[in-house]
Amino acid sequence: MARSERRFSPVGVLLGIFLLLIAGTTARGQSTAAFQGTVLDAQGGAVAGAKVTVKNLGTGLERSTETDGTGNFSIPALPSGNYRVEIAKTGFRAILISSYTLEVGTTAAQNFSLEVGQLSQTVEVSSQAPVIESSTMTVGKVIDQKTVQEIPLNGRHFVDLGLLIPGSVTPPQSGFLTAPLRGQGSFAFNTAGNREDTVNFMINGVNLNDMVQNQITFQPSINTVSEFKVDNSTYSAEYGRNSGAIVNIATRSGTNQFHGEAFEFLRNNAMDARNFFNFSTLSSGAFNPQAPFKRNQFGGAIGGPIVRNKTFFFASYEGLRQRQGITINTPVPDAAARAGVTDPTVQKLLTTIPLPNVGGNFVGAATAPVNIDHGTIDLSYELTRATRVHGYYALQEDLRQEPTLQGDNLPGWGDTRQSRRQIMTLNFDHTFGPTLANEARLGYNRIHITFTPNQLLNPADFGINNGINAPIGLPQIIVSGGLDIGGPAGFPQGRGDTTAVLSDTLNWLKGRNSFAFGGEIRRFYNDNVSENIGSFTFASLTNFLNDQAQRFNVTIGSGNDKILEAAWGLFAQDNFKLKPNLTLEFGLRYDWNSTPSESQNRFTVFDTATSSLARVGSSGLSQIFHTNNKNVQPRVGFVWDPFKTGKTSLRGGYAVLTDQPVTNAVTGLSGNPPFALPVTVNSATNSITFANANTFAASSAAPSTINHSFDNPYVQSWNLNVQRAVTPTLGITVGYFGSKGTHLRISRNLNQKGAAAAPPFPTLNSSSAFPCPVPPATACPTIGNITDVDSPVNSTYNALWISADKRLSHNFQLNASYTYSHSIDYNSLSSQGVVVQDSFNIVNDRGSSDFDVRHRFVVNGLYDLPLKGHRLTEGWELGTIVQAQTGNPLTFLTANTAFTGNRTQRPNVTAPIQVAGTVNQWLANPSALVSPGNSFGNLGRNAVIGPSFVNADFSIIKNTNITERYRLQFRTEFFDVLNHPNFGNPGLILGTGTFNVITSTRFPTGDFGSARQLQFALKFLF
């Protein structure tokens, strides 16, 4: 598939950005740590002029500062790691801490007391960063390197670690970015009541999101992640772009000693339990072999010094080869049914459909291969004692075949996805003096991906008259409650996306004030190639065999575009120590988010005043929606130690957090006339046929549009929490957390007919953007659905979080949390079509969020068994992750698409709904739901709770020292160790064969919670 892309040089853009930086631009980004505190004498008085020196134990990097007149000091921009800390002042005994850990994205606040004595009389103390947060209102959680590297993680997907923090939830089966992709895992997560596309992933301070739908561009290899921090409530003004969470990822760097590893992780279905729905015996009594699943992850890493204490490198490679058989069990027409078919197109299509081999179904397997190759290089250089430069580059190429993801349920269909993903980061840290330091970040991330149907057939060869005469694929043929072949609809397509980023922050300590100033500049380029081979929907198998469709959609032409979206933001932050035990935090951020523009003005929108199309750049329309330039975001909070012991912290905060809209809100606008013709036709009498479909294509249109008053979404976030250090290594947090989202995105059908005699806009009028009629048509087309992207809805979230964090001591570490919460909204996904029942009464869809979970408990831990003796008995380690949560809410629908133009009509409820909770009958009284006919149903959105989720993973690790320098690690990991099936949603479409019946697990075989799976791994480390 050929494509034309804007000539774009990431290196050129970065060079230009760098020149701006040298010229004095102040911007923002953070992937380091800070060390601050107060030095007092024995009587509690401030000690001015005390020298504070920190030295990285791995690289020898050394930074020094002096306390000011109030005894305060701060050393920002420190790479995370272990440090030697020394505090010295003439007339006092020096303090030495031999090992002090600084974590990414955190400020370690520590107070010290100097004793009178000789400077040469050093007092060595054992100290570590406090287990409670006493420097900021930001609520977050660091996942340390030991957890990242050792915890039993199904698939070794980095994003799944985000589920370990308080406020996060296991995603619903209906998730989009959160639904795990085969071999690649999830690309986002829901946390603190926020939508999945509101997480800002940052690697070394540079954005790692693809702004088409705000997913993480790729999963960083676990072996290259040093540690990361997730902030998910009232984070500081330093961070913008998203409202849900900030994920700061620090990559592994080299040290003064060479370290490395080689590894292989192996999985095979021969070691696994069957998926609950992969039955061993078919209905005929024949043996059904277990669906094949083979997975190999392999690779290695090495890092060390190029010049000791000066220049370091770290390089890695990881490969994945996964081969999986997807169980197929689909109703297909038998020989007798085929014999009665007279339509020539249906006869040809039947040649692609196998005969039933078990009862009336075809039972078999479809192959789903995944190949991933991922490489990284990391370089760090201490230019001077005051300046450090850090560079990182990652490249991933992946290939994935999806036989069933888009709905197809027979072998040979589906699509192939091939992509190339990159990120480069450059970090410049400079210390100007004891109270002034600067951090600068610049970089880019890029993805190029194509989606191609597996069968590139020409519809015309089958007699399908849908307006397409090219071998790009058959339209998807959807038979309600059964057969699904062809397509996938919406394909072929592809895109090339590039984000260039400059960010910087200036840290300044002035007395009791700790200031930070800076901002960020981003430019996002999104080049799309989009075709849509369309779909036919049939109410039943009989209707399909008789060529009687109830719904048809297609796009004639290509919706290609080249989109630019720019943004910049500025912030100021002050953490003011009002008293030694009370810190006030004030911040203000401003973000300017440009309206997306298209390089050739290929955007057209629907004008409701004239029932016509208007093209951007003409007709007085300069942009598709107004520029959002009022994104002022205050942040305010406090941190109070009421007992002045350093063991209790009472914190509260409030923040306004703005989201930058993603570009898939506008990509449909280039698929409108005159560039392409989107068609959606519904027939209550099933009068659409393969032969007459093109007559609808010539005479009807289904344009996409966006409200000209579209606003940037924003969230108000607040919390009040208390932390207590029970021991030096155990901290407890209890808090209330809340938020309110405003101007959230939703799609609706402006041309919903409902019970009216005609839709609001029956015919498209001629305009300069689309003069009609277009020969051979003799009239302007009628209008089907008008899909409008708007921002009128809101959300609320209220929760209790309780968490316990135990750092590694006595060979044991543990993190546990309980969340009691309720999230309410009108829709829960930004990147989706029309789901609201009544597009003119959106308030009727207010209900629990799709990802709402009332109760959730999660715990993870590692335990080094204290066994001594010899190589066989020493080096054993146990690890676990346990997740348990109540079910997500469900919305039941009818099969009627003609009434609203989409499948959004809900049934009427005639009696209180009772839940049986079994696989074969989720509702005990399904007859309580009935079709409302030609009206809207009275059943509420998300009125029924679905299956819960309970999963336990467990690992046994054996470390064997070959020599003092070389070590061998053998791992056995059990995923879903209790073999507890976590069921997916029951069939939600009233009147179909799968209604009220569960036919799958929440996640497919190979992903967590599907069935017990066993993984072996061998690592060689040095």
CSV table of C-alpha atoms in Angstrom, one decimal, residues 150-153 861-863 877-881 953-957 971-975 977 1015:
chain,number,residue,atom,x,y,z
A,150,GLU,CA,11.6,-9.7,39.8
A,151,ILE,CA,7.8,-9.5,40.2
A,152,PRO,CA,5.8,-12.3,38.3
A,153,LEU,CA,4.5,-10.2,35.4
A,861,GLY,CA,5.5,-8.7,47.4
A,862,LEU,CA,8.9,-10.3,47.2
A,863,TYR,CA,10.6,-12.5,49.9
A,877,GLU,CA,13.1,-16.0,46.3
A,878,LEU,CA,9.3,-15.9,46.3
A,879,GLY,CA,7.1,-13.3,44.5
A,880,THR,CA,3.4,-12.7,44.1
A,881,ILE,CA,0.8,-10.4,42.7
A,953,ASP,CA,0.3,-14.9,40.2
A,954,PHE,CA,3.2,-16.5,42.0
A,955,SER,CA,6.9,-17.0,41.3
A,956,ILE,CA,9.8,-19.1,42.6
A,957,ILE,CA,13.3,-17.8,41.8
A,971,ARG,CA,12.5,-18.7,37.5
A,972,THR,CA,9.3,-20.6,37.6
A,973,GLU,CA,6.2,-18.3,37.3
A,974,PHE,CA,2.6,-19.4,37.7
A,975,PHE,CA,0.0,-17.0,36.3
A,977,VAL,CA,-1.9,-20.0,39.9
A,1015,GLN,CA,6.5,-19.9,32.5
